[in-house]
Coordinates of C-alpha atoms and ligand atoms in Angstrom, one line a residue:
X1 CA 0.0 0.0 0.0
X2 CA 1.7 3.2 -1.4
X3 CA 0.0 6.3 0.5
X4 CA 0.6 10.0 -1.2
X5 CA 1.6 13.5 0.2
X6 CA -2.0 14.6 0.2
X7 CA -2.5 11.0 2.5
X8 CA 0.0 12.5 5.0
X9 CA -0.4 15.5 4.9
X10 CA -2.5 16.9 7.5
X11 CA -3.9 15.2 10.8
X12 CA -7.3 14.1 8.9
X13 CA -5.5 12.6 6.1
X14 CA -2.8 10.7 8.1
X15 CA -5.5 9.8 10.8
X16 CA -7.3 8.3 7.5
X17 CA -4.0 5.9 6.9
X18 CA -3.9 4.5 10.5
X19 CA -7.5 3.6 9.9
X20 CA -7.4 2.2 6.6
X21 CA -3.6 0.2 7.1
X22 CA -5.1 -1.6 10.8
X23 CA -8.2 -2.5 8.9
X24 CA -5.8 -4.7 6.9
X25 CA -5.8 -8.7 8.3
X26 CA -3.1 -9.2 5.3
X27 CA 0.5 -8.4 5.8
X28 CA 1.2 -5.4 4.4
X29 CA 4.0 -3.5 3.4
X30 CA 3.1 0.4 3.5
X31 CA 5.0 2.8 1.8
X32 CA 4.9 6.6 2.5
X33 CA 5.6 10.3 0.1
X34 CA 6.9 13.3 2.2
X35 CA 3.9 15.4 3.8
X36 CA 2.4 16.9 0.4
X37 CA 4.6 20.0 -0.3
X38 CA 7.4 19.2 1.5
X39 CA 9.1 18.1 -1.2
X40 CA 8.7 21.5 -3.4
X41 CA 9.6 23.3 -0.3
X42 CA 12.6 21.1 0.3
X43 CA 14.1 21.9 -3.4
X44 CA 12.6 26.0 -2.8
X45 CA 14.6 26.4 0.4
X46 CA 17.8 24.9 -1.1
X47 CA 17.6 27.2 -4.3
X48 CA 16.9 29.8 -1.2
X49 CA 20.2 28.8 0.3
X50 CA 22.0 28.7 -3.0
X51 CA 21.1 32.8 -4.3
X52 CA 22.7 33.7 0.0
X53 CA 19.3 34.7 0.6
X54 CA 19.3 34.4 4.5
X55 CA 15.4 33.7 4.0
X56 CA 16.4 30.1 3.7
X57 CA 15.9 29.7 7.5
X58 CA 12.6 31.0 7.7
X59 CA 11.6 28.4 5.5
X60 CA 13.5 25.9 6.8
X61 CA 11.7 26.7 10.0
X62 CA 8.3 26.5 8.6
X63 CA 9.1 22.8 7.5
X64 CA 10.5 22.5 11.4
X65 CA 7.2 23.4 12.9
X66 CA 5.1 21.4 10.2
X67 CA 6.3 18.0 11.2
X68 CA 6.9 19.3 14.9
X69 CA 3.0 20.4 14.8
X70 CA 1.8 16.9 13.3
X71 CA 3.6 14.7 15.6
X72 CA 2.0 17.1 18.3
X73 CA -1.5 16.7 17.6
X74 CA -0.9 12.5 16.7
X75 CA 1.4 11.1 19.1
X76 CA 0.0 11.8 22.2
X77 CA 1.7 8.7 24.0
X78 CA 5.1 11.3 25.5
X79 CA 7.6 8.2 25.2
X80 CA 6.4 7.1 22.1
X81 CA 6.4 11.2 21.0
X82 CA 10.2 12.3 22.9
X83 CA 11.5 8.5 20.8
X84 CA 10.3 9.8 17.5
X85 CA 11.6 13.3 18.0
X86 CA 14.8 12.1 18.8
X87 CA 15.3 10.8 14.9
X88 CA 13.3 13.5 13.6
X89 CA 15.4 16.2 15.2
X90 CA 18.4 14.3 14.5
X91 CA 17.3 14.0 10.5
X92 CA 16.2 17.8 10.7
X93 CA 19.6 18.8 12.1
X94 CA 21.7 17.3 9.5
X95 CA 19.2 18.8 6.9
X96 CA 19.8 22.1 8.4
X97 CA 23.7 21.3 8.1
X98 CA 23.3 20.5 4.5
X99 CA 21.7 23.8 3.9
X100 CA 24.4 26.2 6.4
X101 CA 26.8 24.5 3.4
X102 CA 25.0 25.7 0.4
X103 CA 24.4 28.9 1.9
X104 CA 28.0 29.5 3.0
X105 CA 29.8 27.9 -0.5
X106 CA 27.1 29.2 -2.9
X107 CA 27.0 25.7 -4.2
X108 CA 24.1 23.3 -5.2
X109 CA 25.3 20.1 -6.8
X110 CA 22.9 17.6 -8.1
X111 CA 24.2 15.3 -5.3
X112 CA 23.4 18.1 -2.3
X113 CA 20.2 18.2 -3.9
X114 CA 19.1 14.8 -4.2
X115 CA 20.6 14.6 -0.4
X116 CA 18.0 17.4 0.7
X117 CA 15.3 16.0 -1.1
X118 CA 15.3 12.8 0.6
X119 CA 14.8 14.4 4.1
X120 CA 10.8 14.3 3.1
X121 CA 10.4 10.3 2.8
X122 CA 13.4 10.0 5.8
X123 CA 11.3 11.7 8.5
X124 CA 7.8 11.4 7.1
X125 CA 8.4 7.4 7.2
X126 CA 9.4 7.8 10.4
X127 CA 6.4 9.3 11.6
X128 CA 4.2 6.9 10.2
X129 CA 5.8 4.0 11.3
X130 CA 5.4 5.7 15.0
X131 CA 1.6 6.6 14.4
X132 CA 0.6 2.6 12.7
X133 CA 0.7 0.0 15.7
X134 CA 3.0 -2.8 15.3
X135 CA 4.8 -1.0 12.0
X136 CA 8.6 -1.8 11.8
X137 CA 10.7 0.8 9.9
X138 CA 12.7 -0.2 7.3
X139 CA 15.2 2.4 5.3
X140 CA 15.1 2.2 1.6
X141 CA 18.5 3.9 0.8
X142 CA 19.5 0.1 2.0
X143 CA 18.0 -1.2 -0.8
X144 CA 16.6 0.3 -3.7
X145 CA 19.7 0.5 -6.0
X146 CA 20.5 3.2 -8.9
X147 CA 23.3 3.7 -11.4
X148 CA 23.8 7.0 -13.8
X149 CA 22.6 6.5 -17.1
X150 CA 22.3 9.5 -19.5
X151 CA 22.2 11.2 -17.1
X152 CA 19.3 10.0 -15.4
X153 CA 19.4 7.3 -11.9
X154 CA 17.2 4.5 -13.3
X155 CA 16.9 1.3 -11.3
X156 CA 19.0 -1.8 -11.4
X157 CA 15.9 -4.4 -10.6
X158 CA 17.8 -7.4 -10.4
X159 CA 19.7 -6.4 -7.4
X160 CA 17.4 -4.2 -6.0
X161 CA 15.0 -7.4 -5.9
X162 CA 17.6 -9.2 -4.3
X163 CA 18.3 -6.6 -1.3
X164 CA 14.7 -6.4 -1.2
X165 CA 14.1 -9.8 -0.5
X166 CA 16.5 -10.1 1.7
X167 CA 15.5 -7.2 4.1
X168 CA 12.1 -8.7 4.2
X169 CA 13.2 -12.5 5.3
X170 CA 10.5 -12.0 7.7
X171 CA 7.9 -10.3 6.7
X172 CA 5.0 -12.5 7.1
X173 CA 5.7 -14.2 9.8
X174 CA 6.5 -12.4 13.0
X175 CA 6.4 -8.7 11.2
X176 CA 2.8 -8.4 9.5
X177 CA 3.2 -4.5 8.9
X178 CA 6.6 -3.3 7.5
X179 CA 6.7 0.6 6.8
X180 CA 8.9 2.1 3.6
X181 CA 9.9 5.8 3.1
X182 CA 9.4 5.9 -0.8
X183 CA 10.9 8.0 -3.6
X184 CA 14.4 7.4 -2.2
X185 CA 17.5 5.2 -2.9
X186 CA 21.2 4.8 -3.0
X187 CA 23.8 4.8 -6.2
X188 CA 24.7 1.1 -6.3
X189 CA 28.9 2.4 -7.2
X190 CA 29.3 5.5 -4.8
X191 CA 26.6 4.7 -2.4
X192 CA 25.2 8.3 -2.7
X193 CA 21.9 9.1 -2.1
X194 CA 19.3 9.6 -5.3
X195 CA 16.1 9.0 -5.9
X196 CA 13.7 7.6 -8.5
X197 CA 12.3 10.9 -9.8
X198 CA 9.4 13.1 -8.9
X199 CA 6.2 10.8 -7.9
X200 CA 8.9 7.8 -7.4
X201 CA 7.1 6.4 -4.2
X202 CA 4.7 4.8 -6.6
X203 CA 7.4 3.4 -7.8
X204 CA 9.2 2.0 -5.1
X205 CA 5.8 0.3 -3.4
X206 CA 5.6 -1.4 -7.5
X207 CA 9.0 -2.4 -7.0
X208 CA 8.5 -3.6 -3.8
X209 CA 5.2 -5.4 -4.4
X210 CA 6.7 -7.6 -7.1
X211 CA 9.9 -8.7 -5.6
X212 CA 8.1 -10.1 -2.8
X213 CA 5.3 -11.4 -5.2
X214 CA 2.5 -9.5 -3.1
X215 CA -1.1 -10.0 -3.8
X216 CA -2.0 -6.4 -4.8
X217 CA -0.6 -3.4 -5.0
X218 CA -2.8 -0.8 -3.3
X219 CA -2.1 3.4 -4.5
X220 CA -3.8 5.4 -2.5
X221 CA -4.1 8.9 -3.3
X222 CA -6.6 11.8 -3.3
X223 CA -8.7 11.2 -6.4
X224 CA -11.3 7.9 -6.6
X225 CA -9.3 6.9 -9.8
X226 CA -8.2 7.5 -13.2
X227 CA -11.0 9.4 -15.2
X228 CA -11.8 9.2 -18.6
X229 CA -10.8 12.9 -19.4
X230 CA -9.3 15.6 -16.6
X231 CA -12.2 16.7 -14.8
X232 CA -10.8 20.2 -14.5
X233 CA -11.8 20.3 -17.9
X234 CA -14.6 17.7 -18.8
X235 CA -17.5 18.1 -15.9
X236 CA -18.9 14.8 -16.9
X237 CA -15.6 12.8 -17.0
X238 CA -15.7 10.1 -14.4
X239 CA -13.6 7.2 -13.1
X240 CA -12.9 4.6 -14.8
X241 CA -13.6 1.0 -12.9
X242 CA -11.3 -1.6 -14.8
X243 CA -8.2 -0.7 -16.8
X244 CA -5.7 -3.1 -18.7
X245 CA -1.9 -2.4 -17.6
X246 CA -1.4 -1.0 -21.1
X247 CA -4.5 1.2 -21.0
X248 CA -2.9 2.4 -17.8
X249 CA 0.1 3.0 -19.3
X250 CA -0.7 4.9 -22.3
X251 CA -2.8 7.0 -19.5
X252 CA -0.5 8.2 -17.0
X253 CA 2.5 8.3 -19.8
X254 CA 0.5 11.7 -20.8
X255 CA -1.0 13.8 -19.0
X256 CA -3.3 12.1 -16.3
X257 CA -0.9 12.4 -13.0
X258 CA -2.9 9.5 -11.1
X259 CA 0.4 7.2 -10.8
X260 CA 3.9 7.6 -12.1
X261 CA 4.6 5.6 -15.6
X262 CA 7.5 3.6 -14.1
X263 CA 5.5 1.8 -11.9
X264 CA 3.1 0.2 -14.2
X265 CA 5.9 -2.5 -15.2
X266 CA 7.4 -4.3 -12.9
X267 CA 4.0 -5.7 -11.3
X268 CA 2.5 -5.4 -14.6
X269 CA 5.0 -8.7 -15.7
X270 CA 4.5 -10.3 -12.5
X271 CA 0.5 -9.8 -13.2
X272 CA -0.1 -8.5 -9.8
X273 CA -3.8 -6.3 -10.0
X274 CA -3.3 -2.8 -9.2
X275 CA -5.8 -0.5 -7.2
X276 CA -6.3 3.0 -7.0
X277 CA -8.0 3.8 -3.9
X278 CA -9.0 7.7 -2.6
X279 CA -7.7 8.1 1.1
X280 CA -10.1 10.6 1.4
X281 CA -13.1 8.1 0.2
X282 CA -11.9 4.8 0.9
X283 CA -15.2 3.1 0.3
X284 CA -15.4 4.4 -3.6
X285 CA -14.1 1.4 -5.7
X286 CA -11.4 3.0 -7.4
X287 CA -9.6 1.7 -10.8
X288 CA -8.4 -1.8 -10.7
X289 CA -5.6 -2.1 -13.2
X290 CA -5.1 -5.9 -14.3
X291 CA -4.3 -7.8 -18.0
X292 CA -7.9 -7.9 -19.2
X293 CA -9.0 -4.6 -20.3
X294 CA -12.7 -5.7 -19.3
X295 CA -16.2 -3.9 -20.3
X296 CA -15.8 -4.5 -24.0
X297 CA -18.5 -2.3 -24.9
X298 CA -16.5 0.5 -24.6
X299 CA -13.6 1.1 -27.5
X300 CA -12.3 3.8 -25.6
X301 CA -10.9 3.9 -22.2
X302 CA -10.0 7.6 -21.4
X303 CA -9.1 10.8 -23.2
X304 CA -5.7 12.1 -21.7
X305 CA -4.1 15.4 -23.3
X306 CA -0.6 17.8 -22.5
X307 CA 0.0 20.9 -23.3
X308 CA 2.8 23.0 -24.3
X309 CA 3.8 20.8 -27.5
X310 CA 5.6 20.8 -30.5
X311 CA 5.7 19.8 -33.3
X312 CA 9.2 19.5 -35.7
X313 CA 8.9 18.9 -38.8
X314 CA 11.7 17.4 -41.0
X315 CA 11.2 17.2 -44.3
X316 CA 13.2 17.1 -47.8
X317 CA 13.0 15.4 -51.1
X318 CA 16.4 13.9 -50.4
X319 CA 14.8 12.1 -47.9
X320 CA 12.5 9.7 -50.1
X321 CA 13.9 5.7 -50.2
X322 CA 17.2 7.2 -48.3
X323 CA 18.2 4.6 -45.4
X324 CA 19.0 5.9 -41.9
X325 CA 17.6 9.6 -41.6
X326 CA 15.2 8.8 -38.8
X327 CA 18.2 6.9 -37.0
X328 CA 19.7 10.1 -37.5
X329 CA 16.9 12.1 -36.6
X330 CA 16.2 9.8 -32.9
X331 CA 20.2 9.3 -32.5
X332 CA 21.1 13.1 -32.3
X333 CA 18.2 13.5 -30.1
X334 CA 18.4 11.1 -27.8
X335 CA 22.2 12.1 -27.3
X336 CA 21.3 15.2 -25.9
X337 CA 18.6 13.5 -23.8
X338 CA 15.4 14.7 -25.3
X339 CA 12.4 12.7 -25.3
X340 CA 9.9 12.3 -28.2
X341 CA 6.5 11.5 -27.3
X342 CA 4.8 11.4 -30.9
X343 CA 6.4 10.9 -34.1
X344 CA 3.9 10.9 -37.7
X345 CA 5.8 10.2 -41.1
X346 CA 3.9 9.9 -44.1
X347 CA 4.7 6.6 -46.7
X348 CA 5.9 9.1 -49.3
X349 CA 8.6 9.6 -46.4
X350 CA 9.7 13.0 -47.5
X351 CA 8.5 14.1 -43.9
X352 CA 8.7 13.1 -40.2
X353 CA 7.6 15.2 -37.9
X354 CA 8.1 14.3 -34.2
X355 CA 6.3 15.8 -30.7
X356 CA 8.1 17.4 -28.0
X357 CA 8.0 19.5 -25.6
X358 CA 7.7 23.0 -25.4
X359 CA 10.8 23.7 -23.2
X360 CA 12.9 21.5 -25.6
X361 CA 11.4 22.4 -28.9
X362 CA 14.7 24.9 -29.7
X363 CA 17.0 22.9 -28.4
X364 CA 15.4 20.0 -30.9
X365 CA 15.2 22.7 -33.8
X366 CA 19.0 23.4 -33.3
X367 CA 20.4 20.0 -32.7
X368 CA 18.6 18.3 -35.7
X369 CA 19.8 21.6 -37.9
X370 CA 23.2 20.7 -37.2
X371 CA 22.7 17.1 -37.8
X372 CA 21.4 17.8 -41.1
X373 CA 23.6 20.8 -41.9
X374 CA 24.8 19.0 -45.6
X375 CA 22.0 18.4 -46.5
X376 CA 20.3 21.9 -45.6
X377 CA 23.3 23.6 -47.2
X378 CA 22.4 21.5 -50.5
X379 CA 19.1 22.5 -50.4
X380 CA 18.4 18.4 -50.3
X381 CA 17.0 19.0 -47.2
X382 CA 15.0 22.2 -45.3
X383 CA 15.8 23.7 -42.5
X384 CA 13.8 22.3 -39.6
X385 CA 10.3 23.6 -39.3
X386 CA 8.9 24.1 -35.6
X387 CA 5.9 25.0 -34.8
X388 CA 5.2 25.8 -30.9
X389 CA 2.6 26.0 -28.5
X390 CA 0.5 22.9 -29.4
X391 CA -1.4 20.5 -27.6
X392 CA -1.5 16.7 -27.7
X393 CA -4.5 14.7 -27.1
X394 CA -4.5 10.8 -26.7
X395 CA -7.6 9.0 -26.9
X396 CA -7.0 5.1 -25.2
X397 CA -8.2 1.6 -25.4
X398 CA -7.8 -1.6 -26.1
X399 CA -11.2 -2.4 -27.0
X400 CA -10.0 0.2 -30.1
X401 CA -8.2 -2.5 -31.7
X402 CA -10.1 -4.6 -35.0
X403 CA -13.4 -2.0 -34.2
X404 CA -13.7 -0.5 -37.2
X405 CA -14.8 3.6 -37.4
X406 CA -13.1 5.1 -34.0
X407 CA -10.7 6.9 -36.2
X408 CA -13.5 8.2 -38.3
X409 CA -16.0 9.1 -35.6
X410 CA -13.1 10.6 -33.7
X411 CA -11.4 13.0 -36.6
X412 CA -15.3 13.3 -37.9
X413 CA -16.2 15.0 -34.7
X414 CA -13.2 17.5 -34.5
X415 CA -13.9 18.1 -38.4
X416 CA -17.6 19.0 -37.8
X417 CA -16.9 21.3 -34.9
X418 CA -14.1 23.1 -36.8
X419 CA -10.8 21.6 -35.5
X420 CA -8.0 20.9 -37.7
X421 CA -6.1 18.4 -36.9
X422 CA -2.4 18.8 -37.9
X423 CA -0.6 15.8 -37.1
X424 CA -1.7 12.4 -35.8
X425 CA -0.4 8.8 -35.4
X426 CA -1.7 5.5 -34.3
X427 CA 0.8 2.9 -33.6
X428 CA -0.4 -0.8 -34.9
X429 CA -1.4 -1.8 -31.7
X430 CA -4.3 0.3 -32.0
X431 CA -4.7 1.1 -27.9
X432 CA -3.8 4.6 -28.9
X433 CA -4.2 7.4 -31.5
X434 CA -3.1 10.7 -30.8
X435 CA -3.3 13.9 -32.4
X436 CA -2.1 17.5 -32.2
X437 CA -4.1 20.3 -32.4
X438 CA -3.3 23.7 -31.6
X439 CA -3.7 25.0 -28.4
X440 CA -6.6 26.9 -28.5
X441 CA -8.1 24.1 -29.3
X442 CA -7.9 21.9 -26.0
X443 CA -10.4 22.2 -24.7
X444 CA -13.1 22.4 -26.9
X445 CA -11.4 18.8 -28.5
X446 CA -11.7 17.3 -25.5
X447 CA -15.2 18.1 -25.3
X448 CA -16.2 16.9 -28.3
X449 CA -15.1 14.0 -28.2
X450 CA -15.8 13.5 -24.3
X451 CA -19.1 13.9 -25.1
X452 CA -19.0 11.9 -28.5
X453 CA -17.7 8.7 -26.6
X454 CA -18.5 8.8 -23.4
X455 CA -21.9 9.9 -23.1
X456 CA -25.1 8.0 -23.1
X457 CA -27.9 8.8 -25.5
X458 CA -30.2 10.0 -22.1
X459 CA -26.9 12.5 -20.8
X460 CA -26.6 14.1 -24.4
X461 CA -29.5 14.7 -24.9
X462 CA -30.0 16.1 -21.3
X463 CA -27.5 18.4 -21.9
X464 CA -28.6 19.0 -25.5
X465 CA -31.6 20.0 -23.9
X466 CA -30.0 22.6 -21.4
X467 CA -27.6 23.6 -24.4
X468 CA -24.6 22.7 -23.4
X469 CA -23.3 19.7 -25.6
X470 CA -21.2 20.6 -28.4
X471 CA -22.7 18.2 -30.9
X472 CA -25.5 16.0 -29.4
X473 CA -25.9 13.8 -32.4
X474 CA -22.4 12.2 -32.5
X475 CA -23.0 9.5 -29.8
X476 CA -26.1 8.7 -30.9
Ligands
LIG1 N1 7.9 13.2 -2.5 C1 8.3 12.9 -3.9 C2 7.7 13.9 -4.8 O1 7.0 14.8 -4.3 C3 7.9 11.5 -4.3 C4 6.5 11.2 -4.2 O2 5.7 11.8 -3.6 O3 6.1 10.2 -4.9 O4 7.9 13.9 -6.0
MG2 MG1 2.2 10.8 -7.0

């Protein structure tokens, strides 16, 4: 059971994941985020500490007196309360340490920083593990193992597994509830401390779960579910009861925040079910993610969208039957570390054009110009074409694949409410096809086609009626 920074947060919520975890007659291993915010505010203060802005104290007060004033008001108990201050003070004195240092030498490398950030999951864990009766503590920098590669910590499973296993020898016999800080780990060369990325506790419960073979994985969090569209933006959207692993994936990959991408795989080959349960609702039903996709009357799953997109387009007659230009074109990308989420090239293949992010759309446009700087100068090729502020949408569902007409009803309803569509690609697994429209457009796209696939012939024409559906007929 993986419980969020919204789930400890405040007295309520973390009163919430006593309740829920002691309801449990399973074994369980329960892993904990930072208090929500803390983390932000952990990264803030050290940027703080970095510009000599004397400030830094103030704010590394407030965090002080947050987790002093939560322990206050849910450890009553004095000896149990004085023990757990003794490590939390002790973890907040070392954080303040780290901080002094960046302040004095005007330095922030990325191994301070992944040193401070870890202080969240250290002392929140440890405050759980007080709160839940019977919890024994275990420390995650023993054993979730990293190594650098480009430039990013990824995971080395096989002997994280291994350490994993080992620390838990015996869970499940004398230790029924085992407590985890998440998020953090260790370098498996140098030892230093990392992490697995923003939203990483997710991660290391999934992890955890399927190296001891668990039953489930539980995430709890503060929404019921995944929804089929973001209900900032669609008021009907709701949540979604079943999902397969690779709806799932294709899901959270873009846009909908509900658990973090890396987590979907490793139980996902072990075939352990995942929920997603809503601390703040426990009895809601929440998603189940499994292998089936189940309710086959629906082709799609969910609508998930991002913002901020680009779109670069390389094109050239040169390129037509020549071998090797979109190595070329991923290669010099992926060197600089740039990820491509969408990529559209026609069969005449004298154009690809690829999706990326805003922030590294001119970076893109200026590696993939000097890559092709020959062939520019020729005139065999032109000069990258980039075209900013975008938006992505994904629609999603296994259910899509051999149904003939999604594509049509989907591009037919953007067509007949005035939305042109300016790239799009479907892979030939057909669980996804997603399309870029500009950004304007968002919304209204998602509404369209919310309402086109999601709503019942009574709904539209209830909202038909009170005039608020773009184009009632469509899901008729
Ligand atoms: N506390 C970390 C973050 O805010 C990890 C997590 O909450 O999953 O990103
Ligand atoms: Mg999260």
């Amino acid at each position: 059971m993986k419980f969020g920074g919204t789930s400890v947060g405040s007295v309520e919520s973390i009163l919430n994941v006593k309740r829920i975890t002691e309801a449990c007659d399973e074994p369980v291993v329960i892993v904990v985020s930072a208090l929500g915010g803390v983390t932000d505010k952990l990264i803030h203060t050290s940027k703080l500490a970095l510009e000599g802005n004397p400030r830094y104290i103030d704010a590394y007060n407030e965090m002080v007196n947050r987790h002093h004033q939560l322990i206050d008001a849910i450890i009553p108990d004095t000896d149990q309360q004085i023990q757990l201050l003794k490590v939390v003070d002790a973890l907040l004195d070392d954080l303040k340490s780290i901080y002094q240092g960046v302040y004095l030498i005007h330095d922030l490398s990325e191994k301070t920083s992944n040193a401070i950030v870890s202080y969240g999951e250290r002392i929140s864990s440890n405050i759980v593990a007080t709160l839940i009766k019977g919890a024994v503590w275990h420390n995650s920098l023993n054993f979730i193992k990293t190594e650098k590669k480009q430039q990013k910590n990824m995971l080395v499973a096989d002997k994280t597994y291994e350490l994993v296993r080992k620390e838990f020898k015996n869970f499940g016999k004398e230790e029924k509830v085992a407590l985890v800080p998440g998020f953090i780990s260790t370098d498996i060369a140098t030892g230093e401390v990392t992490n697995l990325g923003r939203g990483g506790s997710d991660y290391t419960a999934s992890i955890i779960a399927a190296a001891l073979d668990a039953n489930a994985l539980e995430i709890w969090t503060d929404v019921d579910g995944f929804m089929t569209a973001d209900p900032r933006v669609i008021n009907s959207a709701y949540t979604i009861d079943k999902l397969s692993y690779v709806e799932a994936m294709e899901l959270c990959n873009f846009g909908a925040k509900v658990v973090y991408p890396p987590t979907i795989y490793p139980v996902c080959i072990k075939n352990i079910p995942i929920y997603i349960k809503n601390t703040f609702h426990p009895e809601a039903a929440g998603t189940i993610i499994q292998e089936e996709s189940g309710d086959s009357s629906r082709a799609i799953k969910g609508i998930s969208s991002i913002n901020d997109t680009s779109l670069i387009t390389v094109s050239g007659l040169s390129m037509v039957g020549v071998i090797g230009v979109n190595q070329r074109i991923f290669t010099a990308l992926a060197v600089e570390g740039i990820s491509v989420f969408m990529v559209s090239q026609a069969s005449s293949e004298n154009s690809t054009s690829i999706g990326v992010r805003n922030e590294d759309a001119e970076k893109a446009c200026e590696v993939l110009n000097n890559e092709f700087q020959k062939e520019i100068d020729m005139g065999a090729m032109y000069k990258m074409n980039l075209e900013k502020n975008l938006a992505t949408v994904a629609v999603v569902g296994e259910n899509m694949k051999h149904t003939p007409g999604i594509a049509g009803k989907l591009f037919g309803t953007l067509g007949r409410n005035g939305i042109s569509v300016i790239a799009c690609a479907q892979g030939a697994s057909e669980t996804n096809i997603s399309f870029v429209v500009e950004s304007r457009f968002l919304r209204k796209s998602l509404n369209v086609i919310h309402d086109s696939f999601f709503l019942s012939e009574y709904q539209v024409l209830n909202l038909f009626i009170c005039g608020v559906a773009w184009e009632p007929w469509v899901a008729v």
